[in-house]
mmCIF file with all atom_site columns, C-alpha atoms and ligand atoms in Angstrom:
data_model
loop_
_atom_site.group_PDB
_atom_site.id
_atom_site.type_symbol
_atom_site.label_atom_id
_atom_site.label_alt_id
_atom_site.label_comp_id
_atom_site.label_asym_id
_atom_site.label_entity_id
_atom_site.label_seq_id
_atom_site.pdbx_PDB_ins_code
_atom_site.Cartn_x
_atom_site.Cartn_y
_atom_site.Cartn_z
_atom_site.occupancy
_atom_site.B_iso_or_equiv
_atom_site.pdbx_formal_charge
_atom_site.auth_seq_id
_atom_site.auth_comp_id
_atom_site.auth_asym_id
_atom_site.auth_atom_id
_atom_site.pdbx_PDB_model_num
ATOM   1   C CA  . MET A 1 1   ? -42.672 -3.430  2.145  1.00 67.00 ? 1   MET A CA  1
ATOM   2   C CA  . ALA A 1 2   ? -45.841 -4.160  4.093  1.00 65.00 ? 2   ALA A CA  1
ATOM   3   C CA  . GLU A 1 3   ? -45.622 -7.821  3.089  1.00 70.00 ? 3   GLU A CA  1
ATOM   4   C CA  . TYR A 1 4   ? -42.804 -8.342  5.566  1.00 80.00 ? 4   TYR A CA  1
ATOM   5   C CA  . GLY A 1 5   ? -45.048 -7.502  8.486  1.00 81.00 ? 5   GLY A CA  1
ATOM   6   C CA  . VAL A 1 6   ? -42.906 -4.591  9.607  1.00 82.00 ? 6   VAL A CA  1
ATOM   7   C CA  . ASN A 1 7   ? -44.542 -1.807  11.583 1.00 82.00 ? 7   ASN A CA  1
ATOM   8   C CA  . PRO A 1 8   ? -45.024 1.233   9.266  1.00 80.00 ? 8   PRO A CA  1
ATOM   9   C CA  . GLU A 1 9   ? -43.292 3.379   11.879 1.00 79.00 ? 9   GLU A CA  1
ATOM   10  C CA  . CYS A 1 10  ? -40.074 1.434   11.237 1.00 77.00 ? 10  CYS A CA  1
ATOM   11  C CA  . LEU A 1 11  ? -40.363 1.968   7.500  1.00 82.00 ? 11  LEU A CA  1
ATOM   12  C CA  . GLU A 1 12  ? -40.722 5.741   7.514  1.00 85.00 ? 12  GLU A CA  1
ATOM   13  C CA  . GLY A 1 13  ? -37.145 6.461   6.446  1.00 88.00 ? 13  GLY A CA  1
ATOM   14  C CA  . ILE A 1 14  ? -36.877 3.662   3.882  1.00 92.00 ? 14  ILE A CA  1
ATOM   15  C CA  . ASP A 1 15  ? -36.984 4.669   0.235  1.00 92.00 ? 15  ASP A CA  1
ATOM   16  C CA  . ARG A 1 16  ? -37.046 1.220   -1.344 1.00 94.00 ? 16  ARG A CA  1
ATOM   17  C CA  . ILE A 1 17  ? -35.948 -2.361  -0.879 1.00 95.00 ? 17  ILE A CA  1
ATOM   18  C CA  . LEU A 1 18  ? -32.650 -3.243  -2.530 1.00 96.00 ? 18  LEU A CA  1
ATOM   19  C CA  . PHE A 1 19  ? -32.428 -6.911  -1.478 1.00 97.00 ? 19  PHE A CA  1
ATOM   20  C CA  . THR A 1 20  ? -35.384 -8.970  -0.295 1.00 96.00 ? 20  THR A CA  1
ATOM   21  C CA  . PRO A 1 21  ? -35.009 -11.495 2.529  1.00 96.00 ? 21  PRO A CA  1
ATOM   22  C CA  . GLU A 1 22  ? -35.335 -14.244 -0.087 1.00 97.00 ? 22  GLU A CA  1
ATOM   23  C CA  . GLN A 1 23  ? -32.520 -12.819 -2.226 1.00 98.00 ? 23  GLN A CA  1
ATOM   24  C CA  . ILE A 1 24  ? -30.300 -12.453 0.823  1.00 98.00 ? 24  ILE A CA  1
ATOM   25  C CA  . GLN A 1 25  ? -31.006 -15.976 2.064  1.00 98.00 ? 25  GLN A CA  1
ATOM   26  C CA  . ALA A 1 26  ? -30.315 -17.472 -1.356 1.00 98.00 ? 26  ALA A CA  1
ATOM   27  C CA  . ARG A 1 27  ? -26.920 -15.771 -1.597 1.00 98.00 ? 27  ARG A CA  1
ATOM   28  C CA  . VAL A 1 28  ? -25.998 -16.567 2.014  1.00 98.00 ? 28  VAL A CA  1
ATOM   29  C CA  . SER A 1 29  ? -26.828 -20.245 1.373  1.00 98.00 ? 29  SER A CA  1
ATOM   30  C CA  . GLU A 1 30  ? -24.527 -20.237 -1.647 1.00 98.00 ? 30  GLU A CA  1
ATOM   31  C CA  . LEU A 1 31  ? -21.709 -18.719 0.399  1.00 98.00 ? 31  LEU A CA  1
ATOM   32  C CA  . GLY A 1 32  ? -22.271 -21.289 3.149  1.00 98.00 ? 32  GLY A CA  1
ATOM   33  C CA  . ALA A 1 33  ? -22.178 -24.140 0.644  1.00 98.00 ? 33  ALA A CA  1
ATOM   34  C CA  . GLN A 1 34  ? -18.981 -22.788 -0.909 1.00 98.00 ? 34  GLN A CA  1
ATOM   35  C CA  . ILE A 1 35  ? -17.286 -22.491 2.492  1.00 98.00 ? 35  ILE A CA  1
ATOM   36  C CA  . SER A 1 36  ? -18.473 -25.991 3.452  1.00 98.00 ? 36  SER A CA  1
ATOM   37  C CA  . ARG A 1 37  ? -16.856 -27.425 0.303  1.00 98.00 ? 37  ARG A CA  1
ATOM   38  C CA  . ASP A 1 38  ? -13.634 -25.440 0.664  1.00 98.00 ? 38  ASP A CA  1
ATOM   39  C CA  . TYR A 1 39  ? -13.042 -26.392 4.305  1.00 98.00 ? 39  TYR A CA  1
ATOM   40  C CA  . GLU A 1 40  ? -14.315 -29.970 4.296  1.00 96.00 ? 40  GLU A CA  1
ATOM   41  C CA  . GLY A 1 41  ? -12.139 -32.125 6.538  1.00 95.00 ? 41  GLY A CA  1
ATOM   42  C CA  . ARG A 1 42  ? -10.609 -29.096 8.268  1.00 95.00 ? 42  ARG A CA  1
ATOM   43  C CA  . SER A 1 43  ? -11.505 -27.421 11.526 1.00 90.00 ? 43  SER A CA  1
ATOM   44  C CA  . LEU A 1 44  ? -12.856 -23.942 10.807 1.00 97.00 ? 44  LEU A CA  1
ATOM   45  C CA  . LEU A 1 45  ? -13.130 -20.897 13.047 1.00 98.00 ? 45  LEU A CA  1
ATOM   46  C CA  . ILE A 1 46  ? -15.551 -18.153 11.994 1.00 98.00 ? 46  ILE A CA  1
ATOM   47  C CA  . ILE A 1 47  ? -14.879 -14.651 13.311 1.00 98.00 ? 47  ILE A CA  1
ATOM   48  C CA  . GLY A 1 48  ? -17.387 -11.802 13.147 1.00 98.00 ? 48  GLY A CA  1
ATOM   49  C CA  . VAL A 1 49  ? -16.969 -8.115  13.886 1.00 96.00 ? 49  VAL A CA  1
ATOM   50  C CA  . LEU A 1 50  ? -19.866 -6.663  15.839 1.00 95.00 ? 50  LEU A CA  1
ATOM   51  C CA  . ARG A 1 51  ? -22.461 -5.344  15.510 1.00 93.00 ? 51  ARG A CA  1
ATOM   52  C CA  . GLY A 1 52  ? -23.729 -5.155  11.940 1.00 95.00 ? 52  GLY A CA  1
ATOM   53  C CA  . VAL A 1 53  ? -22.668 -8.717  11.193 1.00 97.00 ? 53  VAL A CA  1
ATOM   54  C CA  . ILE A 1 54  ? -25.079 -10.436 13.583 1.00 96.00 ? 54  ILE A CA  1
ATOM   55  C CA  . PHE A 1 55  ? -27.806 -11.419 11.095 1.00 97.00 ? 55  PHE A CA  1
ATOM   56  C CA  . PHE A 1 56  ? -25.373 -12.395 8.371  1.00 98.00 ? 56  PHE A CA  1
ATOM   57  C CA  . ILE A 1 57  ? -23.121 -14.493 10.566 1.00 98.00 ? 57  ILE A CA  1
ATOM   58  C CA  . SER A 1 58  ? -25.983 -16.364 12.187 1.00 98.00 ? 58  SER A CA  1
ATOM   59  C CA  . ASP A 1 59  ? -27.533 -17.229 8.799  1.00 98.00 ? 59  ASP A CA  1
ATOM   60  C CA  . LEU A 1 60  ? -24.136 -18.050 7.317  1.00 98.00 ? 60  LEU A CA  1
ATOM   61  C CA  . MET A 1 61  ? -23.292 -20.373 10.207 1.00 98.00 ? 61  MET A CA  1
ATOM   62  C CA  . ARG A 1 62  ? -26.534 -22.273 9.670  1.00 97.00 ? 62  ARG A CA  1
ATOM   63  C CA  . SER A 1 63  ? -25.653 -22.647 5.986  1.00 98.00 ? 63  SER A CA  1
ATOM   64  C CA  . ILE A 1 64  ? -22.239 -24.117 6.719  1.00 97.00 ? 64  ILE A CA  1
ATOM   65  C CA  . LYS A 1 65  ? -22.547 -27.883 6.933  1.00 95.00 ? 65  LYS A CA  1
ATOM   66  C CA  . ILE A 1 66  ? -19.190 -28.748 8.485  1.00 96.00 ? 66  ILE A CA  1
ATOM   67  C CA  . PRO A 1 67  ? -18.152 -28.386 12.152 1.00 96.00 ? 67  PRO A CA  1
ATOM   68  C CA  . ILE A 1 68  ? -17.259 -24.785 13.009 1.00 97.00 ? 68  ILE A CA  1
ATOM   69  C CA  . GLU A 1 69  ? -16.476 -22.618 16.000 1.00 98.00 ? 69  GLU A CA  1
ATOM   70  C CA  . VAL A 1 70  ? -17.322 -18.934 16.281 1.00 98.00 ? 70  VAL A CA  1
ATOM   71  C CA  . ASP A 1 71  ? -15.872 -15.912 18.037 1.00 98.00 ? 71  ASP A CA  1
ATOM   72  C CA  . PHE A 1 72  ? -16.405 -12.148 17.866 1.00 98.00 ? 72  PHE A CA  1
ATOM   73  C CA  . MET A 1 73  ? -14.454 -8.905  17.894 1.00 97.00 ? 73  MET A CA  1
ATOM   74  C CA  . ALA A 1 74  ? -15.741 -5.368  18.241 1.00 95.00 ? 74  ALA A CA  1
ATOM   75  C CA  . VAL A 1 75  ? -14.153 -2.144  17.093 1.00 92.00 ? 75  VAL A CA  1
ATOM   76  C CA  . SER A 1 76  ? -14.811 1.498   17.515 1.00 85.00 ? 76  SER A CA  1
ATOM   77  C CA  . SER A 1 77  ? -13.280 4.313   15.573 1.00 65.00 ? 77  SER A CA  1
ATOM   78  C CA  . TYR A 1 78  ? -12.239 7.271   17.682 1.00 64.00 ? 78  TYR A CA  1
ATOM   79  C CA  . SER A 1 79  ? -14.490 9.420   15.484 1.00 62.00 ? 79  SER A CA  1
ATOM   80  C CA  . ALA A 1 80  ? -15.769 9.440   11.920 1.00 61.00 ? 80  ALA A CA  1
ATOM   81  C CA  . ASP A 1 81  ? -12.743 11.518  10.914 1.00 63.00 ? 81  ASP A CA  1
ATOM   82  C CA  . SER A 1 82  ? -10.274 9.259   12.674 1.00 62.00 ? 82  SER A CA  1
ATOM   83  C CA  . ARG A 1 83  ? -11.649 6.164   10.977 1.00 60.00 ? 83  ARG A CA  1
ATOM   84  C CA  . GLU A 1 84  ? -11.134 7.908   7.645  1.00 64.00 ? 84  GLU A CA  1
ATOM   85  C CA  . MET A 1 85  ? -7.505  8.262   8.698  1.00 68.00 ? 85  MET A CA  1
ATOM   86  C CA  . GLY A 1 86  ? -7.320  4.550   9.472  1.00 65.00 ? 86  GLY A CA  1
ATOM   87  C CA  . PHE A 1 87  ? -7.480  4.681   13.277 1.00 74.00 ? 87  PHE A CA  1
ATOM   88  C CA  . VAL A 1 88  ? -9.567  1.841   14.637 1.00 84.00 ? 88  VAL A CA  1
ATOM   89  C CA  . ARG A 1 89  ? -9.760  0.827   18.294 1.00 88.00 ? 89  ARG A CA  1
ATOM   90  C CA  . LEU A 1 90  ? -10.298 -2.788  19.322 1.00 92.00 ? 90  LEU A CA  1
ATOM   91  C CA  . ILE A 1 91  ? -12.919 -2.728  22.073 1.00 93.00 ? 91  ILE A CA  1
ATOM   92  C CA  . LYS A 1 92  ? -13.538 -6.463  22.268 1.00 96.00 ? 92  LYS A CA  1
ATOM   93  C CA  . ASP A 1 93  ? -10.891 -9.023  21.400 1.00 97.00 ? 93  ASP A CA  1
ATOM   94  C CA  . LEU A 1 94  ? -11.339 -12.695 20.574 1.00 98.00 ? 94  LEU A CA  1
ATOM   95  C CA  . GLU A 1 95  ? -11.656 -15.208 23.369 1.00 98.00 ? 95  GLU A CA  1
ATOM   96  C CA  . LEU A 1 96  ? -10.283 -18.087 21.278 1.00 98.00 ? 96  LEU A CA  1
ATOM   97  C CA  . SER A 1 97  ? -6.727  -18.441 20.012 1.00 97.00 ? 97  SER A CA  1
ATOM   98  C CA  . ILE A 1 98  ? -6.401  -18.434 16.219 1.00 98.00 ? 98  ILE A CA  1
ATOM   99  C CA  . THR A 1 99  ? -2.796  -19.648 16.093 1.00 98.00 ? 99  THR A CA  1
ATOM   100 C CA  . GLY A 1 100 ? -2.606  -22.558 13.676 1.00 97.00 ? 100 GLY A CA  1
ATOM   101 C CA  . ARG A 1 101 ? -6.337  -22.351 12.931 1.00 97.00 ? 101 ARG A CA  1
ATOM   102 C CA  . HIS A 1 102 ? -8.137  -21.984 9.613  1.00 98.00 ? 102 HIS A CA  1
ATOM   103 C CA  . VAL A 1 103 ? -10.087 -18.741 9.963  1.00 98.00 ? 103 VAL A CA  1
ATOM   104 C CA  . VAL A 1 104 ? -12.824 -17.081 7.918  1.00 98.00 ? 104 VAL A CA  1
ATOM   105 C CA  . PHE A 1 105 ? -13.351 -13.474 8.920  1.00 98.00 ? 105 PHE A CA  1
ATOM   106 C CA  . VAL A 1 106 ? -16.941 -12.341 8.330  1.00 98.00 ? 106 VAL A CA  1
ATOM   107 C CA  . GLU A 1 107 ? -18.047 -8.744  7.677  1.00 97.00 ? 107 GLU A CA  1
ATOM   108 C CA  . ASP A 1 108 ? -21.451 -7.341  6.785  1.00 97.00 ? 108 ASP A CA  1
ATOM   109 C CA  . ILE A 1 109 ? -20.115 -4.508  4.653  1.00 96.00 ? 109 ILE A CA  1
ATOM   110 C CA  . ILE A 1 110 ? -16.767 -3.224  3.437  1.00 95.00 ? 110 ILE A CA  1
ATOM   111 C CA  . ASP A 1 111 ? -16.536 0.374   2.357  1.00 93.00 ? 111 ASP A CA  1
ATOM   112 C CA  . THR A 1 112 ? -13.150 2.114   2.582  1.00 92.00 ? 112 THR A CA  1
ATOM   113 C CA  . GLY A 1 113 ? -11.583 -1.153  3.773  1.00 93.00 ? 113 GLY A CA  1
ATOM   114 C CA  . LEU A 1 114 ? -9.805  0.575   6.654  1.00 91.00 ? 114 LEU A CA  1
ATOM   115 C CA  . THR A 1 115 ? -11.536 -1.416  9.393  1.00 92.00 ? 115 THR A CA  1
ATOM   116 C CA  . LEU A 1 116 ? -10.891 -4.741  7.710  1.00 94.00 ? 116 LEU A CA  1
ATOM   117 C CA  . ASN A 1 117 ? -7.303  -3.815  6.925  1.00 93.00 ? 117 ASN A CA  1
ATOM   118 C CA  . TYR A 1 118 ? -6.638  -3.043  10.581 1.00 92.00 ? 118 TYR A CA  1
ATOM   119 C CA  . LEU A 1 119 ? -8.302  -6.243  11.777 1.00 94.00 ? 119 LEU A CA  1
ATOM   120 C CA  . LEU A 1 120 ? -6.559  -8.486  9.237  1.00 96.00 ? 120 LEU A CA  1
ATOM   121 C CA  . ARG A 1 121 ? -3.197  -7.012  10.190 1.00 94.00 ? 121 ARG A CA  1
ATOM   122 C CA  . THR A 1 122 ? -3.978  -7.673  13.848 1.00 95.00 ? 122 THR A CA  1
ATOM   123 C CA  . LEU A 1 123 ? -5.082  -11.251 13.189 1.00 97.00 ? 123 LEU A CA  1
ATOM   124 C CA  . ARG A 1 124 ? -2.114  -12.101 10.960 1.00 97.00 ? 124 ARG A CA  1
ATOM   125 C CA  . THR A 1 125 ? 0.288   -11.351 13.810 1.00 97.00 ? 125 THR A CA  1
ATOM   126 C CA  . ARG A 1 126 ? -1.313  -14.303 15.638 1.00 98.00 ? 126 ARG A CA  1
ATOM   127 C CA  . ASN A 1 127 ? -0.201  -16.774 12.939 1.00 98.00 ? 127 ASN A CA  1
ATOM   128 C CA  . PRO A 1 128 ? -3.414  -18.495 11.825 1.00 98.00 ? 128 PRO A CA  1
ATOM   129 C CA  . ALA A 1 129 ? -2.957  -21.472 9.448  1.00 98.00 ? 129 ALA A CA  1
ATOM   130 C CA  . SER A 1 130 ? -5.066  -19.526 6.935  1.00 98.00 ? 130 SER A CA  1
ATOM   131 C CA  . LEU A 1 131 ? -7.148  -16.358 6.977  1.00 98.00 ? 131 LEU A CA  1
ATOM   132 C CA  . GLU A 1 132 ? -9.840  -15.550 4.410  1.00 98.00 ? 132 GLU A CA  1
ATOM   133 C CA  . VAL A 1 133 ? -12.578 -12.916 4.272  1.00 98.00 ? 133 VAL A CA  1
ATOM   134 C CA  . CYS A 1 134 ? -16.300 -13.373 3.688  1.00 98.00 ? 134 CYS A CA  1
ATOM   135 C CA  . VAL A 1 135 ? -18.270 -10.159 3.124  1.00 98.00 ? 135 VAL A CA  1
ATOM   136 C CA  . LEU A 1 136 ? -21.954 -9.798  2.340  1.00 98.00 ? 136 LEU A CA  1
ATOM   137 C CA  . PHE A 1 137 ? -21.950 -6.315  0.798  1.00 98.00 ? 137 PHE A CA  1
ATOM   138 C CA  . ASN A 1 138 ? -18.890 -5.039  -1.030 1.00 97.00 ? 138 ASN A CA  1
ATOM   139 C CA  . LYS A 1 139 ? -18.923 -1.311  -1.768 1.00 96.00 ? 139 LYS A CA  1
ATOM   140 C CA  . GLU A 1 140 ? -15.838 -0.506  -3.810 1.00 93.00 ? 140 GLU A CA  1
ATOM   141 C CA  . LYS A 1 141 ? -16.452 3.125   -4.735 1.00 92.00 ? 141 LYS A CA  1
ATOM   142 C CA  . LYS A 1 142 ? -14.626 4.539   -1.715 1.00 88.00 ? 142 LYS A CA  1
ATOM   143 C CA  . ARG A 1 143 ? -12.117 1.686   -1.270 1.00 92.00 ? 143 ARG A CA  1
ATOM   144 C CA  . LEU A 1 144 ? -8.784  3.027   -0.093 1.00 91.00 ? 144 LEU A CA  1
ATOM   145 C CA  . ILE A 1 145 ? -6.952  -0.274  0.324  1.00 92.00 ? 145 ILE A CA  1
ATOM   146 C CA  . ASP A 1 146 ? -6.954  -3.323  -1.911 1.00 91.00 ? 146 ASP A CA  1
ATOM   147 C CA  . LEU A 1 147 ? -8.039  -6.296  0.189  1.00 93.00 ? 147 LEU A CA  1
ATOM   148 C CA  . PRO A 1 148 ? -8.299  -10.005 -0.606 1.00 91.00 ? 148 PRO A CA  1
ATOM   149 C CA  . LEU A 1 149 ? -12.012 -10.935 -0.466 1.00 96.00 ? 149 LEU A CA  1
ATOM   150 C CA  . ARG A 1 150 ? -12.344 -14.706 -0.894 1.00 98.00 ? 150 ARG A CA  1
ATOM   151 C CA  . TYR A 1 151 ? -16.131 -14.836 -0.456 1.00 98.00 ? 151 TYR A CA  1
ATOM   152 C CA  . LYS A 1 152 ? -18.404 -12.000 -1.629 1.00 98.00 ? 152 LYS A CA  1
ATOM   153 C CA  . GLY A 1 153 ? -22.190 -11.756 -1.403 1.00 98.00 ? 153 GLY A CA  1
ATOM   154 C CA  . PHE A 1 154 ? -23.098 -8.700  -3.460 1.00 98.00 ? 154 PHE A CA  1
ATOM   155 C CA  . ASP A 1 155 ? -21.176 -5.864  -5.076 1.00 97.00 ? 155 ASP A CA  1
ATOM   156 C CA  . ILE A 1 156 ? -23.138 -2.664  -4.493 1.00 97.00 ? 156 ILE A CA  1
ATOM   157 C CA  . PRO A 1 157 ? -22.838 0.965   -5.652 1.00 95.00 ? 157 PRO A CA  1
ATOM   158 C CA  . ASP A 1 158 ? -22.068 3.738   -3.182 1.00 92.00 ? 158 ASP A CA  1
ATOM   159 C CA  . TYR A 1 159 ? -25.460 3.452   -1.465 1.00 91.00 ? 159 TYR A CA  1
ATOM   160 C CA  . TYR A 1 160 ? -26.211 3.965   2.223  1.00 92.00 ? 160 TYR A CA  1
ATOM   161 C CA  . ILE A 1 161 ? -27.976 0.710   3.004  1.00 95.00 ? 161 ILE A CA  1
ATOM   162 C CA  . VAL A 1 162 ? -29.803 -0.385  6.149  1.00 96.00 ? 162 VAL A CA  1
ATOM   163 C CA  . GLY A 1 163 ? -31.498 -3.509  7.450  1.00 96.00 ? 163 GLY A CA  1
ATOM   164 C CA  . TYR A 1 164 ? -30.388 -7.122  8.016  1.00 97.00 ? 164 TYR A CA  1
ATOM   165 C CA  . GLY A 1 165 ? -28.063 -5.890  10.755 1.00 97.00 ? 165 GLY A CA  1
ATOM   166 C CA  . LEU A 1 166 ? -27.008 -2.634  9.110  1.00 96.00 ? 166 LEU A CA  1
ATOM   167 C CA  . ASP A 1 167 ? -27.992 0.597   10.818 1.00 94.00 ? 167 ASP A CA  1
ATOM   168 C CA  . HIS A 1 168 ? -28.408 4.313   10.463 1.00 93.00 ? 168 HIS A CA  1
ATOM   169 C CA  . ARG A 1 169 ? -27.749 5.818   13.879 1.00 90.00 ? 169 ARG A CA  1
ATOM   170 C CA  . GLU A 1 170 ? -28.531 2.382   15.407 1.00 91.00 ? 170 GLU A CA  1
ATOM   171 C CA  . LYS A 1 171 ? -31.979 2.179   13.784 1.00 92.00 ? 171 LYS A CA  1
ATOM   172 C CA  . TYR A 1 172 ? -33.240 -0.235  11.101 1.00 94.00 ? 172 TYR A CA  1
ATOM   173 C CA  . ARG A 1 173 ? -30.955 -3.141  12.090 1.00 95.00 ? 173 ARG A CA  1
ATOM   174 C CA  . ASN A 1 174 ? -33.981 -5.405  12.594 1.00 94.00 ? 174 ASN A CA  1
ATOM   175 C CA  . MET A 1 175 ? -35.472 -4.963  9.115  1.00 95.00 ? 175 MET A CA  1
ATOM   176 C CA  . PRO A 1 176 ? -35.541 -8.393  7.398  1.00 95.00 ? 176 PRO A CA  1
ATOM   177 C CA  . PHE A 1 177 ? -34.590 -6.825  4.051  1.00 96.00 ? 177 PHE A CA  1
ATOM   178 C CA  . VAL A 1 178 ? -31.837 -4.440  2.976  1.00 97.00 ? 178 VAL A CA  1
ATOM   179 C CA  . GLY A 1 179 ? -33.118 -1.077  1.856  1.00 96.00 ? 179 GLY A CA  1
ATOM   180 C CA  . LEU A 1 180 ? -32.066 2.372   0.773  1.00 95.00 ? 180 LEU A CA  1
ATOM   181 C CA  . LEU A 1 181 ? -32.649 5.304   3.077  1.00 92.00 ? 181 LEU A CA  1
ATOM   182 C CA  . LYS A 1 182 ? -34.599 8.301   1.832  1.00 90.00 ? 182 LYS A CA  1
ATOM   183 C CA  . ALA A 1 183 ? -32.288 11.147  0.868  1.00 86.00 ? 183 ALA A CA  1
ATOM   184 C CA  . GLU A 1 184 ? -33.954 13.485  3.389  1.00 86.00 ? 184 GLU A CA  1
ATOM   185 C CA  . VAL A 1 185 ? -33.130 11.111  6.257  1.00 86.00 ? 185 VAL A CA  1
ATOM   186 C CA  . LEU A 1 186 ? -29.456 11.240  5.387  1.00 83.00 ? 186 LEU A CA  1
ATOM   187 C CA  . GLN A 1 187 ? -29.551 15.005  4.756  1.00 83.00 ? 187 GLN A CA  1
ATOM   188 C CA  . ASN A 1 188 ? -31.367 15.740  8.018  1.00 75.00 ? 188 ASN A CA  1
ATOM   189 C CA  . ASN A 1 189 ? -29.209 13.523  10.173 1.00 59.00 ? 189 ASN A CA  1
ATOM   190 C CA  . GLY A 1 190 ? -25.822 13.780  8.514  1.00 52.00 ? 190 GLY A CA  1
HETATM 191 C C1  . PRP B 2 .   ? -19.297 -1.214  9.361  1.00 77.07 ? 201 PRP B C1  1
HETATM 192 C C2  . PRP B 2 .   ? -18.838 -2.610  8.972  1.00 77.07 ? 201 PRP B C2  1
HETATM 193 C C3  . PRP B 2 .   ? -17.349 -2.512  9.032  1.00 77.07 ? 201 PRP B C3  1
HETATM 194 C C4  . PRP B 2 .   ? -17.081 -1.067  8.677  1.00 77.07 ? 201 PRP B C4  1
HETATM 195 C C5  . PRP B 2 .   ? -16.662 -1.000  7.243  1.00 77.07 ? 201 PRP B C5  1
HETATM 196 O O1  . PRP B 2 .   ? -19.335 -1.118  10.736 1.00 77.07 ? 201 PRP B O1  1
HETATM 197 O O2  . PRP B 2 .   ? -19.335 -3.606  9.830  1.00 77.07 ? 201 PRP B O2  1
HETATM 198 O O3  . PRP B 2 .   ? -16.849 -2.838  10.311 1.00 77.07 ? 201 PRP B O3  1
HETATM 199 O O4  . PRP B 2 .   ? -18.297 -0.335  8.830  1.00 77.07 ? 201 PRP B O4  1
HETATM 200 O O5  . PRP B 2 .   ? -16.302 0.314   6.890  1.00 77.07 ? 201 PRP B O5  1
HETATM 201 P P1  . PRP B 2 .   ? -14.894 0.618   6.271  1.00 77.07 ? 201 PRP B P1  1
HETATM 202 O O6  . PRP B 2 .   ? -14.619 -0.394  5.187  1.00 77.07 ? 201 PRP B O6  1
HETATM 203 O O7  . PRP B 2 .   ? -15.061 2.021   5.687  1.00 77.07 ? 201 PRP B O7  1
HETATM 204 O O8  . PRP B 2 .   ? -13.861 0.590   7.344  1.00 77.07 ? 201 PRP B O8  1
HETATM 205 P P2  . PRP B 2 .   ? -20.023 0.120   11.486 1.00 77.07 ? 201 PRP B P2  1
HETATM 206 O O9  . PRP B 2 .   ? -18.999 1.169   11.782 1.00 77.07 ? 201 PRP B O9  1
HETATM 207 O O10 . PRP B 2 .   ? -21.201 0.589   10.688 1.00 77.07 ? 201 PRP B O10 1
HETATM 208 O O11 . PRP B 2 .   ? -20.456 -0.500  12.876 1.00 77.07 ? 201 PRP B O11 1
HETATM 209 P P3  . PRP B 2 .   ? -21.590 -1.601  13.196 1.00 77.07 ? 201 PRP B P3  1
HETATM 210 O O12 . PRP B 2 .   ? -21.096 -2.907  12.614 1.00 77.07 ? 201 PRP B O12 1
HETATM 211 O O13 . PRP B 2 .   ? -21.662 -1.635  14.676 1.00 77.07 ? 201 PRP B O13 1
HETATM 212 O O14 . PRP B 2 .   ? -22.867 -1.150  12.541 1.00 77.07 ? 201 PRP B O14 1
#
């Protein structure tokens, strides 16, 4: 891990690297190329849900070679339990209208699918011309709702992953790789 120039203090809780920056970049470039081909000649709006998506969406946008616009949403569950029950609160809405627009909704990770399900339902009421999903990490083990995922980076087992935007209690987001947390970090901190 030292080869990425990360301060050892930041690496204390990391067990091992699951995806290197090079592996991530290669896959993100492929997704960007695929989206560029699929939407050529159309005006595309990219929507991200904060905050974990920030690295992925900025790299993805640079890999898309057609004109795009971008906007963001943010959500907060009322509590861990309430999210499990499907309650999600929109704390930042879009600034742009999506009516009649071709939209790709970008997520860093999908787990139960409850967050995405809520957001897709919300967005569909606004009558976009089309609405597809692009997710970097797809974790199906705990999926509660079947969702249409047009663009997928990696299918992963039921791992708690951090880095490249993903956090554990707000830490590790700035790691350039995606890694697994040590079991004791999860056990100690819930
Ligand atoms: C992650 C991710 C999704 C959600 C997916 O966000 O960005 O929004 O969890 O989980 P689900 O499929 O079980 O609903 P998180 O709550 O970690 O917030 P963050 O993006 O601010 O890190």
